[in-house]
Backbone atoms as SQL, in Angstrom:
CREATE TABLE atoms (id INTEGER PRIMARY KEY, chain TEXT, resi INTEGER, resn TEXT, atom TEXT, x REAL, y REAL, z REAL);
INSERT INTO atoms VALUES
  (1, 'A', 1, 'UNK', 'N', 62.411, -107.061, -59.780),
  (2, 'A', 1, 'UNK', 'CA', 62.522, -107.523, -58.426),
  (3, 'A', 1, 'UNK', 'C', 62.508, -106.333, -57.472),
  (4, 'A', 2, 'UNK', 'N', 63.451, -105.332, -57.672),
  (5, 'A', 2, 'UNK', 'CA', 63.252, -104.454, -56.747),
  (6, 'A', 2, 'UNK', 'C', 63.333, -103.111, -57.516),
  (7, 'A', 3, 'UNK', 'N', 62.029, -102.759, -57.427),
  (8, 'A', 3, 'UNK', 'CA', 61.210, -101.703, -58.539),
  (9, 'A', 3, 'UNK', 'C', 61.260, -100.033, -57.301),
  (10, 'A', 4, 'UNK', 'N', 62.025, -99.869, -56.593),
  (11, 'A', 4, 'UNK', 'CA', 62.238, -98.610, -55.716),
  (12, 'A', 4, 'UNK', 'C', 63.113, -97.685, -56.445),
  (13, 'A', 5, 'UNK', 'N', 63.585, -96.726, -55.384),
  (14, 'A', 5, 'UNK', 'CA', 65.026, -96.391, -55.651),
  (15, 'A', 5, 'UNK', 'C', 66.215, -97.098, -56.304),
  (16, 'A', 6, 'UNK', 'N', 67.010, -96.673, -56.967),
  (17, 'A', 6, 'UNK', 'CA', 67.955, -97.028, -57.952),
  (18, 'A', 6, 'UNK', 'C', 69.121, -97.418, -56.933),
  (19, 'A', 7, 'UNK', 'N', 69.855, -98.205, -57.097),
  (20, 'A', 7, 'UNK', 'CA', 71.119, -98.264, -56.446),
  (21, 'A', 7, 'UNK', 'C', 71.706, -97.359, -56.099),
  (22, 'A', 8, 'UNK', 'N', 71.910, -97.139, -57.711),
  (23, 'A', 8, 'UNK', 'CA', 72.693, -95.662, -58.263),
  (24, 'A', 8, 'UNK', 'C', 72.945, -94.645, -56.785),
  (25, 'A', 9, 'UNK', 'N', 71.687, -93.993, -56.855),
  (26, 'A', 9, 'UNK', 'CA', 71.035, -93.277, -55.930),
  (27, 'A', 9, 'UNK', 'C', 71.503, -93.227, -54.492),
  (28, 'A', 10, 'UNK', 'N', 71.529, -94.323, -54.325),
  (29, 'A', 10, 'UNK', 'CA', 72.039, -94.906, -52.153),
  (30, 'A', 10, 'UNK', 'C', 73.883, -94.612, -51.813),
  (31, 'A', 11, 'UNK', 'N', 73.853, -94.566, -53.607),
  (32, 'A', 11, 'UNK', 'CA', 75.591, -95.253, -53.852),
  (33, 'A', 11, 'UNK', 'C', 76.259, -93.662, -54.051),
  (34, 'A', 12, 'UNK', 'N', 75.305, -92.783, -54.366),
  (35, 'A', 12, 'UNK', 'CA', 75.235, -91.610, -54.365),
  (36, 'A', 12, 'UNK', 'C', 75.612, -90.220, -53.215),
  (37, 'A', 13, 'UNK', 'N', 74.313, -91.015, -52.951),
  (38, 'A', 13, 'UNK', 'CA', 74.113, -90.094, -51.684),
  (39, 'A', 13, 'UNK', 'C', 75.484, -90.535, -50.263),
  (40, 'A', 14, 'UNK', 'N', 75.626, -92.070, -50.064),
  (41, 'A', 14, 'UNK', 'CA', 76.316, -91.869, -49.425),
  (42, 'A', 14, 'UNK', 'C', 77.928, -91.599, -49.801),
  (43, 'A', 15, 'UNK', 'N', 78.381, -91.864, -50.843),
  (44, 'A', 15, 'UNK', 'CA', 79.731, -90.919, -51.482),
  (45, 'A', 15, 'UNK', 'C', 79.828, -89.510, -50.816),
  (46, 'A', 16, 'UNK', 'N', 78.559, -88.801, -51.058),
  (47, 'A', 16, 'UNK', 'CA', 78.594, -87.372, -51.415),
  (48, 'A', 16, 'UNK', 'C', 78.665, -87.476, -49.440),
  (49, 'A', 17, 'UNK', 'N', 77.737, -87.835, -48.659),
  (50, 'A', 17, 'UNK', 'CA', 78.217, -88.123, -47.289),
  (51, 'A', 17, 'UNK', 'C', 79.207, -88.636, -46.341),
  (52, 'A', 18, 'UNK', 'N', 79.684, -89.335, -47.321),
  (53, 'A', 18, 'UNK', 'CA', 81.368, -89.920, -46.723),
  (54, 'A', 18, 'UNK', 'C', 82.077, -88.955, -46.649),
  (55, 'A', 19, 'UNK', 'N', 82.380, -87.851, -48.044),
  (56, 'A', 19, 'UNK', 'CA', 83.353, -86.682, -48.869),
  (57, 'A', 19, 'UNK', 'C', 82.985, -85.717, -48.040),
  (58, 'A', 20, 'UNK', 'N', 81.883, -85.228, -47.325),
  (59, 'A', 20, 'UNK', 'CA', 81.571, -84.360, -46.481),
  (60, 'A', 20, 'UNK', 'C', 81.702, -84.698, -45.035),
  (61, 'A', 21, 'UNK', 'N', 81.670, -85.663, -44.378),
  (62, 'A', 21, 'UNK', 'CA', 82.573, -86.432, -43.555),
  (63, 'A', 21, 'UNK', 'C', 84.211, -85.919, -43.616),
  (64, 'A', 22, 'UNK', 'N', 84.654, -86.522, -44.605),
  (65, 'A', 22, 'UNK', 'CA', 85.915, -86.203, -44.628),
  (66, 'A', 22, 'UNK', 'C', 86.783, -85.171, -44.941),
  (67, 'A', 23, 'UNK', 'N', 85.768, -84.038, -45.517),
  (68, 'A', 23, 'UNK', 'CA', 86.021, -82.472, -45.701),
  (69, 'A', 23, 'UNK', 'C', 85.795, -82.291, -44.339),
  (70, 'A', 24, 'UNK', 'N', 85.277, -81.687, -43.667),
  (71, 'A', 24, 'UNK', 'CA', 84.675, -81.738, -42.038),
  (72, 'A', 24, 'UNK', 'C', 85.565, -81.990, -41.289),
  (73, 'A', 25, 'UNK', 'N', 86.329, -83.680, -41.427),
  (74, 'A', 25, 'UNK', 'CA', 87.149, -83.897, -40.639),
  (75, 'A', 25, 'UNK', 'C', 88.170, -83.356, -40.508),
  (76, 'A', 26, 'UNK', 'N', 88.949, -82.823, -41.633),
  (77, 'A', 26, 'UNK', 'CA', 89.931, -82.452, -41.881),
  (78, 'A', 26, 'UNK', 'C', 90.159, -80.933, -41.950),
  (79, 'A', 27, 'UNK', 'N', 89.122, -80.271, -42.098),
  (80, 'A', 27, 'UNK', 'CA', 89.121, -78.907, -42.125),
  (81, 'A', 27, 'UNK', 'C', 88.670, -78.182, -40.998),
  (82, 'A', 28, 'UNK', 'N', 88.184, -78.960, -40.216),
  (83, 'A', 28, 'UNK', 'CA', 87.226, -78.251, -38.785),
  (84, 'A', 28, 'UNK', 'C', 88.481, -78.040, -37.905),
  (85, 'A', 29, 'UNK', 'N', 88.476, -77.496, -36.919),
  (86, 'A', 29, 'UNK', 'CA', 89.446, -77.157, -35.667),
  (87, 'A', 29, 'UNK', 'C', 88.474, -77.765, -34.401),
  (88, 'A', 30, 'UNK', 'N', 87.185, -77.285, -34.109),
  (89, 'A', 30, 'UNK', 'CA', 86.242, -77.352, -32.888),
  (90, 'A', 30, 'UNK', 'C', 85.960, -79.499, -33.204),
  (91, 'A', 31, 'UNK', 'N', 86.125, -79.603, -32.037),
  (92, 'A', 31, 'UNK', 'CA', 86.286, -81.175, -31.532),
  (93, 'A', 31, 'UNK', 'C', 84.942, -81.840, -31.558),
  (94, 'A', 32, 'UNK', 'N', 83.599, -80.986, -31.385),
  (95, 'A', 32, 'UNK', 'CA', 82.250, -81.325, -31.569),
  (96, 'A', 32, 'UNK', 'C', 82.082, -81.523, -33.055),
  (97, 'A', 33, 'UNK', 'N', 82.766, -80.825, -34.037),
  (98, 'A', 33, 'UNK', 'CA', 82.461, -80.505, -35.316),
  (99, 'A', 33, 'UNK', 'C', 83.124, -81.985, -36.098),
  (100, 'A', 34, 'UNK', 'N', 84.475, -82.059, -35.238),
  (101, 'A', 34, 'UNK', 'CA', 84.796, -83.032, -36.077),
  (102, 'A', 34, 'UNK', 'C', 84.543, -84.176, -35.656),
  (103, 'A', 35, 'UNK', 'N', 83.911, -84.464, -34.604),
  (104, 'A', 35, 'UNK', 'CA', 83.255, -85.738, -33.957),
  (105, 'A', 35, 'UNK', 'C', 81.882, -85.793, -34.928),
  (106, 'A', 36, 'UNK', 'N', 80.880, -85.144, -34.935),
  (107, 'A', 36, 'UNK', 'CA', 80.543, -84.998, -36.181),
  (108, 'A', 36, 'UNK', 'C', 80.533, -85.470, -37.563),
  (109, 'A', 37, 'UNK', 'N', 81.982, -85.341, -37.882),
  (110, 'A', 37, 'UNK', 'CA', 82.153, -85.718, -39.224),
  (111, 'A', 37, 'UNK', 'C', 82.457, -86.900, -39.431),
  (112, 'A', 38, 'UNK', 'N', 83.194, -87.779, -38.118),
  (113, 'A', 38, 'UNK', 'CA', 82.825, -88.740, -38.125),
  (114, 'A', 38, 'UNK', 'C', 81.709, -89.855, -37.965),
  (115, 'A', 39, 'UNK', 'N', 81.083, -89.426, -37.072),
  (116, 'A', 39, 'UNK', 'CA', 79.318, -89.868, -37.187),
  (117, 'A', 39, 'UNK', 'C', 79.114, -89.502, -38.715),
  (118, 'A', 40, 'UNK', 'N', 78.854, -88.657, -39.359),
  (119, 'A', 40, 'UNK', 'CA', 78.661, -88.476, -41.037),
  (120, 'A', 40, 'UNK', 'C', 79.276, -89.272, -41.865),
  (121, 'A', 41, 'UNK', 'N', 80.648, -89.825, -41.447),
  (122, 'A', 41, 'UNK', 'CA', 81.157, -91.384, -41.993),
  (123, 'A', 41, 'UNK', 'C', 80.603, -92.216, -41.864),
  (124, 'A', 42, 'UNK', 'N', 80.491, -92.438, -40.877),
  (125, 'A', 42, 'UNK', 'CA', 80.016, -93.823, -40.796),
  (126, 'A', 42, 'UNK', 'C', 78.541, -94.073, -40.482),
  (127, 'A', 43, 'UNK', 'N', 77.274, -93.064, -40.968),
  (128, 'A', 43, 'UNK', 'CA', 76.375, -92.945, -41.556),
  (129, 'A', 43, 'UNK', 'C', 76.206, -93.473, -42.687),
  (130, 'A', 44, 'UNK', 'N', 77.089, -93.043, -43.812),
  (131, 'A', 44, 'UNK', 'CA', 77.717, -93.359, -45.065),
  (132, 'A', 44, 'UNK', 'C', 77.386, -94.592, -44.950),
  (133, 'A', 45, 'UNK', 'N', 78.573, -95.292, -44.609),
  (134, 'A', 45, 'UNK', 'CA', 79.257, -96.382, -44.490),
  (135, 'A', 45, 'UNK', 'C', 77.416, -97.461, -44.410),
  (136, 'A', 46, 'UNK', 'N', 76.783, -96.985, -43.165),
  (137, 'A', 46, 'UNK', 'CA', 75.443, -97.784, -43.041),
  (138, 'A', 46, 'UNK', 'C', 74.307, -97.502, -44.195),
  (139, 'A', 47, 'UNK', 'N', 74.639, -96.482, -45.165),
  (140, 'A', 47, 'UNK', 'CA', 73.799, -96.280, -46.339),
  (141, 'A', 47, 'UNK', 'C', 73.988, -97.636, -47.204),
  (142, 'A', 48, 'UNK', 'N', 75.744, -97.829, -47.415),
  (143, 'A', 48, 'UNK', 'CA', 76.000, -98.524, -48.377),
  (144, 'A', 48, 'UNK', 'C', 75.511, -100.088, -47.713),
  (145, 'A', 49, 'UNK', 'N', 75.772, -100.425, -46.633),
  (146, 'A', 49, 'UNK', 'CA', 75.387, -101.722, -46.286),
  (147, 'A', 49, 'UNK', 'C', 74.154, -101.892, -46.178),
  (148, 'A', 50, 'UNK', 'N', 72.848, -101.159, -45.929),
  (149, 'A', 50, 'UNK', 'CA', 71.789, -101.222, -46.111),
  (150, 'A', 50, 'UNK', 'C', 71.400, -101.589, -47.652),
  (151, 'A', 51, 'UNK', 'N', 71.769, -100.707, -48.409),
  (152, 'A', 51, 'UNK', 'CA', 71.540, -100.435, -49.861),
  (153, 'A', 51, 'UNK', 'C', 72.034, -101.689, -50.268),
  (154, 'A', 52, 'UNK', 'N', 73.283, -102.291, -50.483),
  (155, 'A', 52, 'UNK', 'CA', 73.516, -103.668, -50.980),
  (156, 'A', 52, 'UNK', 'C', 73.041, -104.584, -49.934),
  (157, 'A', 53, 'UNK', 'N', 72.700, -104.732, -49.222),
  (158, 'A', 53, 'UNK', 'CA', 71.852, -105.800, -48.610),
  (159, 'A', 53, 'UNK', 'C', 70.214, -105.639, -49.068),
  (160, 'A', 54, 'UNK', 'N', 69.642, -104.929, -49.251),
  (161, 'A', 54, 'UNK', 'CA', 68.627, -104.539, -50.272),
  (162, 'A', 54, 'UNK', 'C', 67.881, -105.512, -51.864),
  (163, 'A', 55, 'UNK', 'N', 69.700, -104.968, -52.193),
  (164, 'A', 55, 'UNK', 'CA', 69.862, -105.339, -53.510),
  (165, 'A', 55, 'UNK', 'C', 70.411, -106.469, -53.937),
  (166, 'A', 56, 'UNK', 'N', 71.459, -106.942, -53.571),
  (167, 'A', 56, 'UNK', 'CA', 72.169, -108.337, -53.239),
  (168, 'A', 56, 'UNK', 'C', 71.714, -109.767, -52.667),
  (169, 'A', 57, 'UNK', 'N', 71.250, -109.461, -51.665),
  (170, 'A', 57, 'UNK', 'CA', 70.868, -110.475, -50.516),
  (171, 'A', 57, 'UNK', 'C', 68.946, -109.901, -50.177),
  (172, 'A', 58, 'UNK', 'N', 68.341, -110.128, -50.279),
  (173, 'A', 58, 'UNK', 'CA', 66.788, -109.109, -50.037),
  (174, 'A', 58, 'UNK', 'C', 66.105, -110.370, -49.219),
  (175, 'A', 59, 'UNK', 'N', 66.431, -111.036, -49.031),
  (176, 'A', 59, 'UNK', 'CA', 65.573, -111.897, -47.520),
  (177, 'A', 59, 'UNK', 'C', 66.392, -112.399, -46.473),
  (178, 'A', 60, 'UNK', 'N', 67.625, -112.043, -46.537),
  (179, 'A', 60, 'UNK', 'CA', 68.697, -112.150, -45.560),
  (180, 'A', 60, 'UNK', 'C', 69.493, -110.405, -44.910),
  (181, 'A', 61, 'UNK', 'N', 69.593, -110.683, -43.925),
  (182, 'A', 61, 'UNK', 'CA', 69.457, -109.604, -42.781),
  (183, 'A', 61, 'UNK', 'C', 71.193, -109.345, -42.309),
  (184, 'A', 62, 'UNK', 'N', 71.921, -109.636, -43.309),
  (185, 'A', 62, 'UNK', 'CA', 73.581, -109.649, -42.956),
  (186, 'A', 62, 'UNK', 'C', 73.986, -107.892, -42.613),
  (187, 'A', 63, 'UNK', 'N', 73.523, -107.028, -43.645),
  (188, 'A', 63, 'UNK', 'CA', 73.933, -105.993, -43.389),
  (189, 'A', 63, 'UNK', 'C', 72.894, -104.962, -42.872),
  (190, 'A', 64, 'UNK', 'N', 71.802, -105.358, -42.097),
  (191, 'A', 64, 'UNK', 'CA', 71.123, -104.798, -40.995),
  (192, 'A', 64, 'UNK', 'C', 71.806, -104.873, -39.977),
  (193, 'A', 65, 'UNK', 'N', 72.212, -106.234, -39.818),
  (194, 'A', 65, 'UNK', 'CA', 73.293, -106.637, -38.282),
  (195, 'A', 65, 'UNK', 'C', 74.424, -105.386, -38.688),
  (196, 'A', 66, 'UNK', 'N', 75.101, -105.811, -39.481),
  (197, 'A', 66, 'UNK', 'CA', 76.456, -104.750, -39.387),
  (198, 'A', 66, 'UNK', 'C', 76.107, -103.353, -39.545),
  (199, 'A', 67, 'UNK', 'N', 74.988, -102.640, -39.702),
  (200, 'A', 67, 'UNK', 'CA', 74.442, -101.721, -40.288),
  (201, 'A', 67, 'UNK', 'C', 74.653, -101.262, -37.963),
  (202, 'A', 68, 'UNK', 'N', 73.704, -102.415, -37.279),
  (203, 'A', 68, 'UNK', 'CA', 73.573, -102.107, -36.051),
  (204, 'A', 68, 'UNK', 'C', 74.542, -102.305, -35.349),
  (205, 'A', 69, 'UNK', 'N', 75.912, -103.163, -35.835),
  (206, 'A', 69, 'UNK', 'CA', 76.941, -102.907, -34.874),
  (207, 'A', 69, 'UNK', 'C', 77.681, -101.559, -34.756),
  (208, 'A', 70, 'UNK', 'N', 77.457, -100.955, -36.477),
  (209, 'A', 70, 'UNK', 'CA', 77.882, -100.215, -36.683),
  (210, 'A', 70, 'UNK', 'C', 77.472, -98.530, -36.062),
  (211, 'A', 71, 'UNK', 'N', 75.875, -98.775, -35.441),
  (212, 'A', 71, 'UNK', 'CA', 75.481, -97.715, -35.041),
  (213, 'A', 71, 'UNK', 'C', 75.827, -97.749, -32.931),
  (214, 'A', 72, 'UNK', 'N', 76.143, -99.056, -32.920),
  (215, 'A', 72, 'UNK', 'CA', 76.109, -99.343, -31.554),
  (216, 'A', 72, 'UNK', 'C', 78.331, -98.669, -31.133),
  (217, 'A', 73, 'UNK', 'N', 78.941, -99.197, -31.972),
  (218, 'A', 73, 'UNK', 'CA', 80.552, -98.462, -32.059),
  (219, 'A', 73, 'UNK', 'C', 80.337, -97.327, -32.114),
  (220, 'A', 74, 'UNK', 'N', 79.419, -96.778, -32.774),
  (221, 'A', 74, 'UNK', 'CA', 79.334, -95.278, -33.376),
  (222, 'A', 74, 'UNK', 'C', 78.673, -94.410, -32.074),
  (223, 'A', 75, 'UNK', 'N', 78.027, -95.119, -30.861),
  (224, 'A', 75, 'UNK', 'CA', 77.173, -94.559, -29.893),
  (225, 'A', 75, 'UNK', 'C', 78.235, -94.352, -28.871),
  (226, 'A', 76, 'UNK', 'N', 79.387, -95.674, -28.708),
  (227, 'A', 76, 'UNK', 'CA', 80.218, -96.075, -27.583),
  (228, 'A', 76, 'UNK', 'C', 81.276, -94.857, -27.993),
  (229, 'A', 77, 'UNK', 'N', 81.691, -94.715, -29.352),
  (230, 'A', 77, 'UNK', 'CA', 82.949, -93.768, -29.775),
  (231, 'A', 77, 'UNK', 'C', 82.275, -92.345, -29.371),
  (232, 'A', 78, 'UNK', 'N', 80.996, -92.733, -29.523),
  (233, 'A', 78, 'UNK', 'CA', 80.519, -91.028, -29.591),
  (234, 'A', 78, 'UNK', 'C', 80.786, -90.212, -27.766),
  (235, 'A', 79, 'UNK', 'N', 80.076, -91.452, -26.846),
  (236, 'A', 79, 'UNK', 'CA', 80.368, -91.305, -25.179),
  (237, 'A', 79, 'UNK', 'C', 82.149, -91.430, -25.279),
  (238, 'A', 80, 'UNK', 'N', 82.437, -92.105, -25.251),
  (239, 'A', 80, 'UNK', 'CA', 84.569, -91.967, -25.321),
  (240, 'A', 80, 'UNK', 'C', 84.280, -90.108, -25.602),
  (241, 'A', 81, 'UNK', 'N', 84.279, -89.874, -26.780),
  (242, 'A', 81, 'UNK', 'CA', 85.013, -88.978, -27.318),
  (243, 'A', 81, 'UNK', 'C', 84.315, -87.444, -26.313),
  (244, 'A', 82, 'UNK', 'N', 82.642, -87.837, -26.426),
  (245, 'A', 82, 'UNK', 'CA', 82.115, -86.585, -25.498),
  (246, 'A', 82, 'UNK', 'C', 83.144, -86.513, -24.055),
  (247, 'A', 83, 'UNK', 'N', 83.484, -87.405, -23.437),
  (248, 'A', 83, 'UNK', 'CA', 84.490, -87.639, -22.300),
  (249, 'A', 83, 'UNK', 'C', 85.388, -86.848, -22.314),
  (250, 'A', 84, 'UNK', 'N', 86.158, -87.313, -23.595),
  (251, 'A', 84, 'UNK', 'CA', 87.413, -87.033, -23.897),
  (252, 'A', 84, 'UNK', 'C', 87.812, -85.289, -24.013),
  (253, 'A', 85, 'UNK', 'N', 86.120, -84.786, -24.512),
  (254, 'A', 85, 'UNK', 'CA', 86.072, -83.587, -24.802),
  (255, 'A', 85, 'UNK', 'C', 85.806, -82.946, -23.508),
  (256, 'A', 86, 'UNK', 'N', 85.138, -82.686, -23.000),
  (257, 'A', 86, 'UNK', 'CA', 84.780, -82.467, -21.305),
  (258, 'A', 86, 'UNK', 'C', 86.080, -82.715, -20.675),
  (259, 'A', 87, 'UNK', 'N', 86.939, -83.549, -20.738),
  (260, 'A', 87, 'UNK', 'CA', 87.898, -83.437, -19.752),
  (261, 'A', 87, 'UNK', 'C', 88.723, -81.986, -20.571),
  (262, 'A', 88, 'UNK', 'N', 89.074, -82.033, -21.382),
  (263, 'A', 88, 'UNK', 'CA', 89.615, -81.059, -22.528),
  (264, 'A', 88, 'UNK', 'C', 89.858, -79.504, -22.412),
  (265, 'A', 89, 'UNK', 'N', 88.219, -79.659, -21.651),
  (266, 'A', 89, 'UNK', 'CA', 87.722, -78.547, -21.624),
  (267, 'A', 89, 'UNK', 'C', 88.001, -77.955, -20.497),
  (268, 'A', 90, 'UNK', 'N', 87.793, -78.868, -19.325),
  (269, 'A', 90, 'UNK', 'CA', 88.368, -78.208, -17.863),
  (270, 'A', 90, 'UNK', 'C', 89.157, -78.536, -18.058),
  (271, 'A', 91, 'UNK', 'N', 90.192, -78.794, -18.290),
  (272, 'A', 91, 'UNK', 'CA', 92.193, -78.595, -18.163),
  (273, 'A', 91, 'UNK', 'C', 92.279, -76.912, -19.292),
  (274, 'A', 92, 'UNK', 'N', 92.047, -77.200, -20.236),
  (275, 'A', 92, 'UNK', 'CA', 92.226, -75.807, -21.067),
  (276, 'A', 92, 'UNK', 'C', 90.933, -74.737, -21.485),
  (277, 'A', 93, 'UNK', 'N', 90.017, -74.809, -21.129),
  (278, 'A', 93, 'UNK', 'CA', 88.876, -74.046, -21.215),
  (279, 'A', 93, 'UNK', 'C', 88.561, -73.409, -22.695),
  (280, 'A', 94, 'UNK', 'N', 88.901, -74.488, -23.581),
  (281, 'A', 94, 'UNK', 'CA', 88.546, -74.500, -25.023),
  (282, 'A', 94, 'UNK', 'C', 88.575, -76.030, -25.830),
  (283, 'A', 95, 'UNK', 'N', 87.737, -76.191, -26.751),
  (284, 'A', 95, 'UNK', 'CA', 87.884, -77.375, -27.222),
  (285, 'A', 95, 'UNK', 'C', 88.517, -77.307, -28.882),
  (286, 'A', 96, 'UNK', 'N', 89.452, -76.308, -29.036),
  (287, 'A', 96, 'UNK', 'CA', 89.241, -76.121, -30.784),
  (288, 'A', 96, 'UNK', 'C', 91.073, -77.223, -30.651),
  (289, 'A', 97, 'UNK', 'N', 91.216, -77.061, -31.493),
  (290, 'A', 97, 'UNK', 'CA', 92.201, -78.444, -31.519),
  (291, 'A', 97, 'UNK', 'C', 93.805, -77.873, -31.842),
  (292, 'A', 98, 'UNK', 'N', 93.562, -76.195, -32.366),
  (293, 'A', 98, 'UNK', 'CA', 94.789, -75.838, -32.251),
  (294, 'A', 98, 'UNK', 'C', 95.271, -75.561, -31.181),
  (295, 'A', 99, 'UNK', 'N', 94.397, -74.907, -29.960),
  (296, 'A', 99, 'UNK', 'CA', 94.377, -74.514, -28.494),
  (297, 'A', 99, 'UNK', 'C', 95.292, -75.384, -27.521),
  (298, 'A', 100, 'UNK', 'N', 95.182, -76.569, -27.946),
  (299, 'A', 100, 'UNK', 'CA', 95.545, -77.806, -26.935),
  (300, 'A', 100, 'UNK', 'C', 96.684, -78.042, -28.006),
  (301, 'A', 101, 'UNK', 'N', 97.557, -78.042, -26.634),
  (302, 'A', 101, 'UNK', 'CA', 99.035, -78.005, -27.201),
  (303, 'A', 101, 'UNK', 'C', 99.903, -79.318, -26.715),
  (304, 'A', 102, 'UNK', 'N', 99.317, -79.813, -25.483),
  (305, 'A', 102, 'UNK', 'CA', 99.851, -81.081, -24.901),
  (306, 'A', 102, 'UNK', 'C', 99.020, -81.626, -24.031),
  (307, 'A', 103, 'UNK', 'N', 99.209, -83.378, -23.979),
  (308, 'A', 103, 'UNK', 'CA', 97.634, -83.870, -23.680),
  (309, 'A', 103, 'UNK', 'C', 98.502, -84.668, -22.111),
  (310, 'A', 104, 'UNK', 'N', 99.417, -84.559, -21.884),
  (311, 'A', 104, 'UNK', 'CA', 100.260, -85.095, -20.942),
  (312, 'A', 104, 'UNK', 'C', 100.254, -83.607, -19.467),
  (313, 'A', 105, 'UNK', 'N', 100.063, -84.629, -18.570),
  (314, 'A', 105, 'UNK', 'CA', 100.041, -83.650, -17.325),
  (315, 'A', 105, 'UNK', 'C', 100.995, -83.374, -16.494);
C-alpha cells in the first residue's frame, strides 16, 4: 500500500528533532535561540502527524488540519514571543536570559 519511506524513518527523524529542540531549549541562554528550539519542537511534533496520517488514515486529511493548526500557533507564538523579545531588549539592552533579572517595572 504505501511502498515510500519507512515509518521507521519519519519516526526517526522527528525524535532526533524533538531531542534537539529540547537540548536547545534548555541549554541556550540567547532568547532567539531558544525560540528556535521551540519552533524545532513542534516541527517534530508536525513530522509525526503527517507521517501517521500517511500511514494510518491515507485518504483522510485529519492530521494535515492539525499539522496546519499547528503551524498557524507556531506563527502567532512566534509574533508574541518576537514582541516579547524587542520589548526585552529596550528595557535591558540584551536578550540572553541570564541578563534579565526582573520582568516587573
Amino acid at each position: 500500500m504505501n511502498t515510500g519511506i519507512p515509518l521507521q524513518y519519519f519516526l526517526i527523524l522527528a525524535t532526533i528533532m524533538f531531542f534537539t529542540g529540547v537540548y536547545g531549549f534548555l541549554t541556550r541562554r540567547n532568547l532567539i535561540t531558544i525560540l528556535m528550539s521551540v519552533e524545532l519542537i513542534l516541527n517534530s511534533v508536525n513530522i509525526n502527524f503527517l507521517a501517521f496520517n500517511r500511514y494510518l488514515f491515507p485518504h483522510k486529511l485529519e492530521g494535515m488540519f492539525f499539522s496546519l493548526f499547528v503551524i498557524a500557533v507556531a506563527a502567532a507564538e512566534a509574533a508574541v514571543a518576537i514582541a516579547i523579545i524587542i520589548n526585552i531588549y529596550r528595557r535591558f539592552t540584551t536578550i540572553n536570559v541570564e541578563d534579565v533579572h526582573e520582568m516587573k517595572y
